Amino acid sequence: MLWNFKFNVPTSIEFGNGKVKLVGEFAKKLGGQKVLIVTDKGLANTGILDKVIDPLKEKNIDFLVYDEVKPNPRDVDCQKAYEQVKEEGIDVLIGLGGGSSMDTAKAIGTLLTHGGTLSERYGTDKLERDITPLICIPTTAGTGSEVTSYSVITDTNIKDKMLLFDLRLSPKVALVDPELTLSLPKSITAATGMDALTHAIEAYVCNVSEPISDSLALHAIELIAEHLVNAVENGKDLEARQNMIVASLIAGLSFANTNLGSVHAMAEPLGGLYDTPHGVANAIFLPFVFKFNISSNPKKFANVAKKLGVSSEGKTDDQIALEGAKLLEELANKINIPKFSDLDYVDTKDFDFLAGAAEENICTTVNPRKITKEDYIELFTAAYEYKGSNIYA
Ligand code: NAD
């Protein structure tokens, strides 16, 4: 194969414990006189919000807090937030939290600079100018949104998640501070960690992968395989937390420059329809899609499996890759990711709608194996019928 690619890192990254203290300095550098902090109520209650407010006060920067962000952020809420702040003269945005807060900040920035509605901006390169300068401070180790030029917003009309994708959405600065993830509960650590793992795997196997993102993705897989269980079980282990948030960051750089695949194509409509946490949805579908895709490139899938810890001695690539699928299933069980059928709101009658939405999802176009709506129905059904026995038996 002859390579032909571009690789952008439009965000300046500051990584390390205590980096959140730099927020005042960076807000000032970006010309901030009145800053909007975009976050959610859960975070406001952890004390993390104060870690952002104090450095702003030290630099005498005026600020407002919008703390109404909800998981799987909805178009109508972003629009409402914009209406609340549009006359306030906001010149810098801070996205503080998980992907939901960072994506909402990107959406508000889009509306502040373009007016109109978000639906006019869905798709690729639909922005006419840079959004309001944005500083992202992740507090989950999962989405990588602090370095991506994506914002994922639920369109309430069609009950599906839509993508805004434009380099003009990119945060100017990412302050990645592992200490901010010490307060994450087990279930969110588990789900967001599986999200980061899914990013790394899909970026590596998708049909627009390239060597820079490949190397980042493989390293992220290795880090997550080594540290996720420990981060879930021993949440105060700062080294495990550090390794997980760096893995999420580099997986973010990887998929920001490539794309994803059918796990995301299935997870996004699930989040849009039922509000399922994004990481949980990814974790549920990952082993099934991994197994479905192996035949497209057994060597690459075997490489993933080896990074996950599968031994390769005396085995073919197909065998190694299949053991990788089993290991993904075991990992999800070990960290108590619910099974698809445990989600009591899931109605099998919706599989037709979900499979149709998955087929239409942009991630389907880059999945390494051609996949149809019928395949998606089979995958949703297989995941639903799975009760814990070996999926590849
Ligand atoms: P989230 O932002 O929805 O947060 C989940 C929960 O975690 C919230 O209740 C929040 O209060 C809590 N929380 C966050 N940090 C905490 C902390 N340090 N301590 C205690 N509680 C904390 O979850 P997420 O998984 O980070 O984000 C998911 C969203 O991101 C989805 O909408 C998904 O589609 C999107 N996403 C975006 C990108 C991108 O590149 N833009 C990539 C992947 C996913």
CSV table of C-alpha atoms and ligand atoms in Angstrom, one decimal:
chain,number,residue,atom,x,y,z
A,1,MET,CA,0.0,0.0,0.0
A,2,LEU,CA,1.2,3.5,-0.8
A,3,TRP,CA,0.4,6.1,1.9
A,4,ASN,CA,-1.4,9.3,1.2
A,5,PHE,CA,-2.5,11.2,4.3
A,6,LYS,CA,-2.5,14.4,6.4
A,7,PHE,CA,-2.2,14.6,10.1
A,8,ASN,CA,-3.3,17.6,12.2
A,9,VAL,CA,-2.7,18.4,15.8
A,10,PRO,CA,-4.4,21.9,16.0
A,11,THR,CA,-4.6,21.8,19.8
A,12,SER,CA,-1.8,22.8,22.1
A,13,ILE,CA,-1.6,20.1,24.8
A,14,GLU,CA,-0.5,20.6,28.4
A,15,PHE,CA,-0.3,17.3,30.3
A,16,GLY,CA,0.4,16.7,33.9
A,17,ASN,CA,-0.9,16.8,37.5
A,18,GLY,CA,-1.9,20.3,38.5
A,19,LYS,CA,-2.1,21.6,34.9
A,20,VAL,CA,-5.7,22.9,35.5
A,21,LYS,CA,-4.0,25.8,37.4
A,22,LEU,CA,-2.9,27.1,34.0
A,23,VAL,CA,-6.4,27.9,32.9
A,24,GLY,CA,-6.3,31.6,33.9
A,25,GLU,CA,-3.0,32.1,32.1
A,26,PHE,CA,-4.3,30.5,28.9
A,27,ALA,CA,-7.6,32.3,29.0
A,28,LYS,CA,-5.7,35.5,29.3
A,29,LYS,CA,-3.4,34.6,26.4
A,30,LEU,CA,-6.5,33.8,24.2
A,31,GLY,CA,-7.8,37.3,25.0
A,32,GLY,CA,-10.4,36.2,27.6
A,33,GLN,CA,-12.1,39.1,29.4
A,34,LYS,CA,-15.3,37.2,29.9
A,35,VAL,CA,-15.2,33.4,30.0
A,36,LEU,CA,-18.0,30.9,29.9
A,37,ILE,CA,-17.3,27.6,31.7
A,38,VAL,CA,-19.4,24.8,30.2
A,39,THR,CA,-19.9,21.9,32.6
A,40,ASP,CA,-22.5,19.6,34.3
A,41,LYS,CA,-24.0,19.6,37.8
A,42,GLY,CA,-22.2,16.4,38.7
A,43,LEU,CA,-18.9,18.1,38.3
A,44,ALA,CA,-19.9,21.3,40.0
A,45,ASN,CA,-20.5,19.1,43.1
A,46,THR,CA,-17.1,17.4,43.0
A,47,GLY,CA,-15.1,20.6,43.8
A,48,ILE,CA,-13.4,20.4,40.3
A,49,LEU,CA,-15.2,23.5,39.2
A,50,ASP,CA,-13.5,25.5,41.9
A,51,LYS,CA,-10.1,24.4,40.5
A,52,VAL,CA,-11.0,26.2,37.4
A,53,ILE,CA,-12.6,29.2,38.9
A,54,ASP,CA,-9.8,30.1,41.3
A,55,PRO,CA,-7.1,30.6,38.6
A,56,LEU,CA,-9.6,32.7,36.6
A,57,LYS,CA,-10.1,34.9,39.7
A,58,GLU,CA,-6.4,35.2,40.3
A,59,LYS,CA,-6.1,36.7,36.8
A,60,ASN,CA,-9.1,38.9,37.3
A,61,ILE,CA,-11.0,37.3,34.5
A,62,ASP,CA,-14.8,37.7,34.6
A,63,PHE,CA,-16.6,34.4,34.1
A,64,LEU,CA,-20.0,32.7,33.9
A,65,VAL,CA,-20.9,29.1,34.6
A,66,TYR,CA,-23.3,27.1,32.5
A,67,ASP,CA,-23.7,23.8,34.4
A,68,GLU,CA,-26.8,22.3,32.6
A,69,VAL,CA,-24.9,19.9,30.3
A,70,LYS,CA,-26.6,16.5,30.1
A,71,PRO,CA,-25.0,13.2,28.9
A,72,ASN,CA,-25.5,12.7,25.1
A,73,PRO,CA,-26.0,16.5,24.7
A,74,ARG,CA,-29.1,17.5,22.8
A,75,ASP,CA,-29.5,20.1,20.1
A,76,VAL,CA,-32.3,21.9,22.0
A,77,ASP,CA,-30.2,22.3,25.2
A,78,CYS,CA,-27.2,23.7,23.3
A,79,GLN,CA,-29.5,26.1,21.5
A,80,LYS,CA,-31.0,27.2,24.9
A,81,ALA,CA,-27.6,27.7,26.4
A,82,TYR,CA,-26.6,29.9,23.4
A,83,GLU,CA,-29.7,32.0,23.8
A,84,GLN,CA,-28.9,32.5,27.5
A,85,VAL,CA,-25.3,33.7,26.9
A,86,LYS,CA,-25.3,35.3,23.4
A,87,GLU,CA,-25.5,38.9,24.7
A,88,GLU,CA,-22.9,38.4,27.4
A,89,GLY,CA,-19.8,39.2,25.4
A,90,ILE,CA,-18.2,35.8,25.9
A,91,ASP,CA,-14.7,35.8,24.3
A,92,VAL,CA,-13.3,32.4,25.6
A,93,LEU,CA,-15.0,29.1,26.3
A,94,ILE,CA,-13.9,26.5,28.8
A,95,GLY,CA,-15.2,22.9,28.3
A,96,LEU,CA,-14.9,21.2,31.7
A,97,GLY,CA,-15.9,17.6,32.1
A,98,GLY,CA,-16.4,14.6,29.9
A,99,GLY,CA,-17.2,14.5,26.2
A,100,SER,CA,-20.7,15.8,26.9
A,101,SER,CA,-19.4,19.1,28.4
A,102,MET,CA,-16.6,19.5,25.8
A,103,ASP,CA,-18.9,18.8,22.9
A,104,THR,CA,-21.5,21.2,24.3
A,105,ALA,CA,-18.9,23.9,24.6
A,106,LYS,CA,-18.0,23.3,20.9
A,107,ALA,CA,-21.6,23.6,19.9
A,108,ILE,CA,-22.1,26.8,21.9
A,109,GLY,CA,-18.9,28.2,20.3
A,110,THR,CA,-20.3,27.3,16.9
A,111,LEU,CA,-23.6,29.1,17.6
A,112,LEU,CA,-21.8,32.2,19.1
A,113,THR,CA,-19.7,32.6,15.9
A,114,HIS,CA,-22.3,31.5,13.3
A,115,GLY,CA,-25.7,32.1,14.7
A,116,GLY,CA,-28.5,30.0,13.2
A,117,THR,CA,-29.0,26.4,14.3
A,118,LEU,CA,-26.8,23.4,14.8
A,119,SER,CA,-28.6,21.4,12.1
A,120,GLU,CA,-27.1,23.8,9.5
A,121,ARG,CA,-23.6,22.7,10.7
A,122,TYR,CA,-24.0,18.9,10.7
A,123,GLY,CA,-21.5,17.1,8.5
A,124,THR,CA,-17.9,17.8,7.4
A,125,ASP,CA,-16.4,21.3,7.0
A,126,LYS,CA,-19.6,23.2,7.4
A,127,LEU,CA,-18.1,26.1,9.5
A,128,GLU,CA,-17.1,29.4,7.9
A,129,ARG,CA,-14.8,30.6,10.7
A,130,ASP,CA,-13.1,29.4,13.9
A,131,ILE,CA,-15.4,29.1,16.8
A,132,THR,CA,-14.9,31.1,20.0
A,133,PRO,CA,-11.4,30.2,21.4
A,134,LEU,CA,-11.9,27.0,23.5
A,135,ILE,CA,-9.9,25.5,26.3
A,136,CYS,CA,-10.9,21.9,27.1
A,137,ILE,CA,-10.2,20.3,30.4
A,138,PRO,CA,-11.2,16.6,30.3
A,139,THR,CA,-12.3,14.9,33.6
A,140,THR,CA,-13.1,11.5,32.1
A,141,ALA,CA,-10.5,9.3,30.4
A,142,GLY,CA,-12.5,8.3,27.4
A,143,THR,CA,-13.6,10.6,24.6
A,144,GLY,CA,-10.4,12.4,23.6
A,145,SER,CA,-12.7,15.3,22.7
A,146,GLU,CA,-10.1,17.7,24.1
A,147,VAL,CA,-8.1,17.1,20.9
A,148,THR,CA,-10.7,16.3,18.3
A,149,SER,CA,-12.5,18.5,15.8
A,150,TYR,CA,-15.8,16.7,16.4
A,151,SER,CA,-18.8,17.6,18.4
A,152,VAL,CA,-21.4,14.9,18.8
A,153,ILE,CA,-24.9,16.2,19.3
A,154,THR,CA,-28.3,14.4,19.7
A,155,ASP,CA,-30.8,15.6,17.1
A,156,THR,CA,-34.0,15.4,19.0
A,157,ASN,CA,-36.1,15.4,15.8
A,158,ILE,CA,-34.6,12.2,14.4
A,159,LYS,CA,-33.5,10.7,17.7
A,160,ASP,CA,-30.0,10.1,16.4
A,161,LYS,CA,-26.6,11.5,17.2
A,162,MET,CA,-25.2,13.9,14.6
A,163,LEU,CA,-21.6,14.9,14.0
A,164,LEU,CA,-20.1,18.3,13.4
A,165,PHE,CA,-16.7,17.8,12.0
A,166,ASP,CA,-14.4,20.7,11.2
A,167,LEU,CA,-10.9,21.7,12.2
A,168,ARG,CA,-12.4,25.1,13.1
A,169,LEU,CA,-14.1,23.4,16.1
A,170,SER,CA,-10.7,22.3,17.5
A,171,PRO,CA,-9.9,23.4,21.1
A,172,LYS,CA,-7.0,25.9,21.1
A,173,VAL,CA,-5.7,24.3,24.3
A,174,ALA,CA,-6.2,21.0,26.1
A,175,LEU,CA,-5.2,21.0,29.8
A,176,VAL,CA,-5.0,17.3,30.6
A,177,ASP,CA,-4.7,16.8,34.3
A,178,PRO,CA,-4.8,13.2,35.6
A,179,GLU,CA,-5.7,14.3,39.1
A,180,LEU,CA,-9.1,15.5,37.9
A,181,THR,CA,-10.1,11.9,37.1
A,182,LEU,CA,-9.5,10.6,40.7
A,183,SER,CA,-13.1,11.3,41.6
A,184,LEU,CA,-14.6,9.2,38.8
A,185,PRO,CA,-16.9,6.4,40.1
A,186,LYS,CA,-16.1,2.8,39.0
A,187,SER,CA,-18.9,2.6,36.5
A,188,ILE,CA,-17.9,5.7,34.6
A,189,THR,CA,-14.2,4.8,34.7
A,190,ALA,CA,-15.1,1.5,33.2
A,191,ALA,CA,-17.4,2.8,30.4
A,192,THR,CA,-15.2,5.7,29.4
A,193,GLY,CA,-12.1,3.5,29.4
A,194,MET,CA,-13.9,1.1,27.0
A,195,ASP,CA,-14.8,4.1,24.9
A,196,ALA,CA,-11.1,5.1,24.6
A,197,LEU,CA,-10.2,1.4,23.8
A,198,THR,CA,-12.9,1.4,21.1
A,199,HIS,CA,-11.5,4.6,19.6
A,200,ALA,CA,-8.0,3.1,19.4
A,201,ILE,CA,-9.1,-0.2,17.9
A,202,GLU,CA,-11.4,1.3,15.3
A,203,ALA,CA,-8.9,4.0,14.3
A,204,TYR,CA,-6.3,1.3,13.8
A,205,VAL,CA,-8.4,-1.1,11.8
A,206,CYS,CA,-10.5,1.3,9.8
A,207,ASN,CA,-9.9,1.6,6.1
A,208,VAL,CA,-8.5,5.1,6.3
A,209,SER,CA,-5.8,4.3,8.9
A,210,GLU,CA,-2.3,5.6,8.4
A,211,PRO,CA,1.1,5.1,10.1
A,212,ILE,CA,1.1,8.0,12.6
A,213,SER,CA,-2.4,7.2,13.9
A,214,ASP,CA,-1.6,3.5,13.8
A,215,SER,CA,1.3,4.0,16.2
A,216,LEU,CA,-0.7,6.1,18.6
A,217,ALA,CA,-3.6,3.7,18.5
A,218,LEU,CA,-1.5,0.6,19.2
A,219,HIS,CA,0.2,2.4,22.1
A,220,ALA,CA,-3.2,3.4,23.5
A,221,ILE,CA,-4.5,-0.2,23.3
A,222,GLU,CA,-1.5,-1.4,25.2
A,223,LEU,CA,-1.9,1.2,27.9
A,224,ILE,CA,-5.6,0.5,28.3
A,225,ALA,CA,-5.0,-3.3,28.5
A,226,GLU,CA,-2.4,-2.7,31.2
A,227,HIS,CA,-4.2,0.0,33.3
A,228,LEU,CA,-8.0,0.0,32.9
A,229,VAL,CA,-8.9,-2.8,35.4
A,230,ASN,CA,-6.6,-1.2,38.0
A,231,ALA,CA,-8.1,2.3,37.4
A,232,VAL,CA,-11.6,0.8,37.9
A,233,GLU,CA,-10.7,-1.3,41.0
A,234,ASN,CA,-8.3,1.3,42.6
A,235,GLY,CA,-9.7,4.6,41.6
A,236,LYS,CA,-7.2,6.5,43.7
A,237,ASP,CA,-4.2,5.0,41.9
A,238,LEU,CA,-2.8,8.1,40.2
A,239,GLU,CA,-0.5,6.2,38.0
A,240,ALA,CA,-3.4,4.1,36.6
A,241,ARG,CA,-5.4,7.3,36.2
A,242,GLN,CA,-2.5,9.0,34.4
A,243,ASN,CA,-2.1,6.1,32.0
A,244,MET,CA,-5.8,6.0,31.2
A,245,ILE,CA,-6.1,9.7,30.5
A,246,VAL,CA,-2.9,9.7,28.3
A,247,ALA,CA,-4.4,6.6,26.5
A,248,SER,CA,-7.6,8.5,25.9
A,249,LEU,CA,-5.7,11.5,24.7
A,250,ILE,CA,-3.6,9.7,22.1
A,251,ALA,CA,-6.5,7.5,21.0
A,252,GLY,CA,-8.3,10.8,20.4
A,253,LEU,CA,-5.4,12.1,18.3
A,254,SER,CA,-5.5,8.9,16.4
A,255,PHE,CA,-9.2,8.8,15.5
A,256,ALA,CA,-9.3,12.5,15.0
A,257,ASN,CA,-7.0,12.0,12.0
A,258,THR,CA,-8.6,8.8,10.7
A,259,ASN,CA,-12.1,7.7,11.6
A,260,LEU,CA,-13.9,5.0,13.5
A,261,GLY,CA,-16.1,2.1,12.4
A,262,SER,CA,-19.2,0.0,13.0
A,263,VAL,CA,-19.0,-0.1,16.8
A,264,HIS,CA,-19.6,3.6,16.7
A,265,ALA,CA,-22.2,3.3,14.0
A,266,MET,CA,-24.2,1.1,16.3
A,267,ALA,CA,-23.5,3.0,19.6
A,268,GLU,CA,-24.5,6.4,18.3
A,269,PRO,CA,-28.1,5.7,17.4
A,270,LEU,CA,-28.4,3.7,20.6
A,271,GLY,CA,-27.4,6.8,22.5
A,272,GLY,CA,-29.7,9.0,20.4
A,273,LEU,CA,-32.7,6.7,20.9
A,274,TYR,CA,-32.3,5.6,24.6
A,275,ASP,CA,-29.6,7.9,26.1
A,276,THR,CA,-27.4,4.9,26.8
A,277,PRO,CA,-24.0,6.1,28.1
A,278,HIS,CA,-21.7,6.2,25.0
A,279,GLY,CA,-18.9,4.1,26.6
A,280,VAL,CA,-21.4,1.4,27.7
A,281,ALA,CA,-22.8,1.1,24.2
A,282,ASN,CA,-19.3,0.8,22.6
A,283,ALA,CA,-18.2,-1.8,25.1
A,284,ILE,CA,-21.3,-3.9,24.4
A,285,PHE,CA,-20.8,-4.0,20.6
A,286,LEU,CA,-17.0,-4.0,20.5
A,287,PRO,CA,-16.4,-7.8,20.7
A,288,PHE,CA,-19.2,-8.6,18.2
A,289,VAL,CA,-18.0,-6.1,15.6
A,290,PHE,CA,-14.4,-7.1,16.2
A,291,LYS,CA,-15.2,-10.7,15.4
A,292,PHE,CA,-17.3,-9.7,12.4
A,293,ASN,CA,-14.4,-7.7,11.0
A,294,ILE,CA,-11.5,-10.1,11.4
A,295,SER,CA,-11.7,-11.5,7.9
A,296,SER,CA,-11.0,-8.1,6.4
A,297,ASN,CA,-7.4,-8.1,7.7
A,298,PRO,CA,-6.6,-10.9,10.1
A,299,LYS,CA,-3.0,-9.6,10.6
A,300,LYS,CA,-4.2,-6.2,11.9
A,301,PHE,CA,-6.8,-7.8,14.2
A,302,ALA,CA,-4.1,-10.2,15.5
A,303,ASN,CA,-1.9,-7.1,16.2
A,304,VAL,CA,-4.6,-5.6,18.3
A,305,ALA,CA,-5.1,-8.9,20.1
A,306,LYS,CA,-1.4,-9.1,20.9
A,307,LYS,CA,-1.5,-5.6,22.3
A,308,LEU,CA,-4.4,-6.7,24.4
A,309,GLY,CA,-2.3,-9.5,25.8
A,310,VAL,CA,-3.1,-12.5,23.7
A,311,SER,CA,-0.1,-14.8,23.2
A,312,SER,CA,0.8,-15.6,19.6
A,313,GLU,CA,3.0,-18.7,19.8
A,314,GLY,CA,2.0,-21.4,17.4
A,315,LYS,CA,-1.2,-19.7,16.3
A,316,THR,CA,-2.5,-18.3,13.1
A,317,ASP,CA,-3.5,-14.6,12.8
A,318,ASP,CA,-7.1,-15.7,12.7
A,319,GLN,CA,-6.8,-17.6,15.9
A,320,ILE,CA,-5.0,-14.8,17.7
A,321,ALA,CA,-7.6,-12.3,16.5
A,322,LEU,CA,-10.5,-14.5,17.6
A,323,GLU,CA,-8.9,-14.7,21.1
A,324,GLY,CA,-8.7,-10.9,21.0
A,325,ALA,CA,-12.5,-10.8,20.6
A,326,LYS,CA,-12.9,-13.2,23.6
A,327,LEU,CA,-10.5,-11.0,25.6
A,328,LEU,CA,-12.6,-7.9,24.9
A,329,GLU,CA,-15.7,-9.7,26.0
A,330,GLU,CA,-13.9,-10.9,29.2
A,331,LEU,CA,-12.6,-7.4,29.9
A,332,ALA,CA,-16.1,-5.9,29.7
A,333,ASN,CA,-17.4,-8.6,32.1
A,334,LYS,CA,-14.6,-8.0,34.5
A,335,ILE,CA,-15.3,-4.3,34.9
A,336,ASN,CA,-19.1,-4.9,35.1
A,337,ILE,CA,-20.2,-3.4,31.9
A,338,PRO,CA,-23.9,-4.3,31.6
A,339,LYS,CA,-25.0,-6.8,29.0
A,340,PHE,CA,-27.2,-5.4,26.2
A,341,SER,CA,-30.3,-7.3,27.5
A,342,ASP,CA,-29.6,-5.9,31.0
A,343,LEU,CA,-30.7,-2.5,29.6
A,344,ASP,CA,-34.4,-2.9,30.4
A,345,TYR,CA,-35.5,-0.1,28.1
A,346,VAL,CA,-34.1,-1.8,24.9
A,347,ASP,CA,-37.0,-3.0,22.7
A,348,THR,CA,-36.0,-5.6,20.0
A,349,LYS,CA,-38.6,-3.9,17.8
A,350,ASP,CA,-36.3,-1.0,17.5
A,351,PHE,CA,-33.5,-3.0,15.9
A,352,ASP,CA,-34.8,-2.3,12.4
A,353,PHE,CA,-34.6,1.5,13.1
A,354,LEU,CA,-31.2,1.2,14.9
A,355,ALA,CA,-29.7,-0.9,12.0
A,356,GLY,CA,-31.0,1.6,9.4
A,357,ALA,CA,-29.4,4.5,11.4
A,358,ALA,CA,-26.2,2.5,11.8
A,359,GLU,CA,-26.0,1.8,8.0
A,360,GLU,CA,-26.4,5.6,7.4
A,361,ASN,CA,-23.8,6.5,9.9
A,362,ILE,CA,-20.6,8.0,8.4
A,363,CYS,CA,-18.5,5.4,10.4
A,364,THR,CA,-20.0,2.6,8.3
A,365,THR,CA,-18.2,4.0,5.2
A,366,VAL,CA,-14.8,3.3,6.8
A,367,ASN,CA,-15.5,0.0,8.5
A,368,PRO,CA,-12.9,-2.4,7.3
A,369,ARG,CA,-15.4,-5.0,6.2
A,370,LYS,CA,-18.4,-4.1,4.0
A,371,ILE,CA,-21.5,-4.2,6.2
A,372,THR,CA,-25.2,-4.0,5.4
A,373,LYS,CA,-28.3,-3.2,7.3
A,374,GLU,CA,-29.0,-7.0,7.6
A,375,ASP,CA,-25.6,-7.5,9.1
A,376,TYR,CA,-26.3,-4.8,11.7
A,377,ILE,CA,-29.6,-6.4,12.6
A,378,GLU,CA,-27.7,-9.7,13.1
A,379,LEU,CA,-25.1,-7.9,15.3
A,380,PHE,CA,-27.8,-6.1,17.4
A,381,THR,CA,-29.6,-9.5,17.8
A,382,ALA,CA,-26.4,-11.4,18.7
A,383,ALA,CA,-25.4,-8.8,21.3
A,384,TYR,CA,-29.0,-8.9,22.8
A,385,GLU,CA,-29.0,-12.7,23.0
A,386,TYR,CA,-25.6,-12.9,24.5
A,387,LYS,CA,-25.9,-14.0,28.2
A,388,GLY,CA,-22.3,-14.5,29.0
A,389,SER,CA,-21.4,-17.5,27.1
A,390,ASN,CA,-18.4,-17.4,24.7
A,391,ILE,CA,-19.4,-15.3,21.7
A,392,TYR,CA,-17.0,-17.1,19.4
A,393,ALA,CA,-17.9,-20.7,20.4
B,1,NAD,P1,-20.1,12.5,30.1
B,1,NAD,O1,-19.4,13.8,29.7
B,1,NAD,O2,-21.5,12.3,29.6
B,1,NAD,O3,-20.1,12.4,31.7
B,1,NAD,C1,-20.7,11.2,32.3
B,1,NAD,C2,-20.8,11.5,33.8
B,1,NAD,O4,-19.5,11.6,34.4
B,1,NAD,C3,-21.5,12.8,34.1
B,1,NAD,O5,-22.5,12.5,35.0
B,1,NAD,C4,-20.4,13.6,34.8
B,1,NAD,O6,-20.9,14.5,35.8
B,1,NAD,C5,-19.5,12.6,35.4
B,1,NAD,N1,-18.1,13.0,35.6
B,1,NAD,C6,-17.3,13.4,34.7
B,1,NAD,N2,-16.1,13.6,35.2
B,1,NAD,C7,-16.2,13.3,36.5
B,1,NAD,C8,-15.2,13.3,37.6
B,1,NAD,N3,-13.9,13.6,37.4
B,1,NAD,N4,-15.7,12.9,38.8
B,1,NAD,C9,-17.0,12.5,39.0
B,1,NAD,N5,-17.9,12.4,38.0
B,1,NAD,C10,-17.5,12.9,36.8
B,1,NAD,O7,-19.3,11.2,29.6
B,1,NAD,P2,-18.2,10.9,28.5
B,1,NAD,O8,-18.2,9.5,28.3
B,1,NAD,O9,-16.9,11.6,28.8
B,1,NAD,O10,-18.8,11.7,27.2
B,1,NAD,C11,-19.7,11.1,26.4
B,1,NAD,C12,-20.1,12.0,25.3
B,1,NAD,O11,-18.9,12.3,24.5
B,1,NAD,C13,-21.1,11.3,24.3
B,1,NAD,O12,-22.1,12.3,23.9
B,1,NAD,C14,-20.2,10.9,23.1
B,1,NAD,O13,-21.0,10.9,21.9
B,1,NAD,C15,-19.2,12.1,23.1
B,1,NAD,N6,-18.0,11.8,22.4
B,1,NAD,C16,-17.4,12.8,21.7
B,1,NAD,C17,-16.2,12.7,21.1
B,1,NAD,C18,-15.6,13.8,20.3
B,1,NAD,O14,-14.5,13.6,19.7
B,1,NAD,N7,-16.1,15.0,20.3
B,1,NAD,C19,-15.6,11.4,21.1
B,1,NAD,C20,-16.2,10.4,21.7
B,1,NAD,C21,-17.4,10.6,22.4
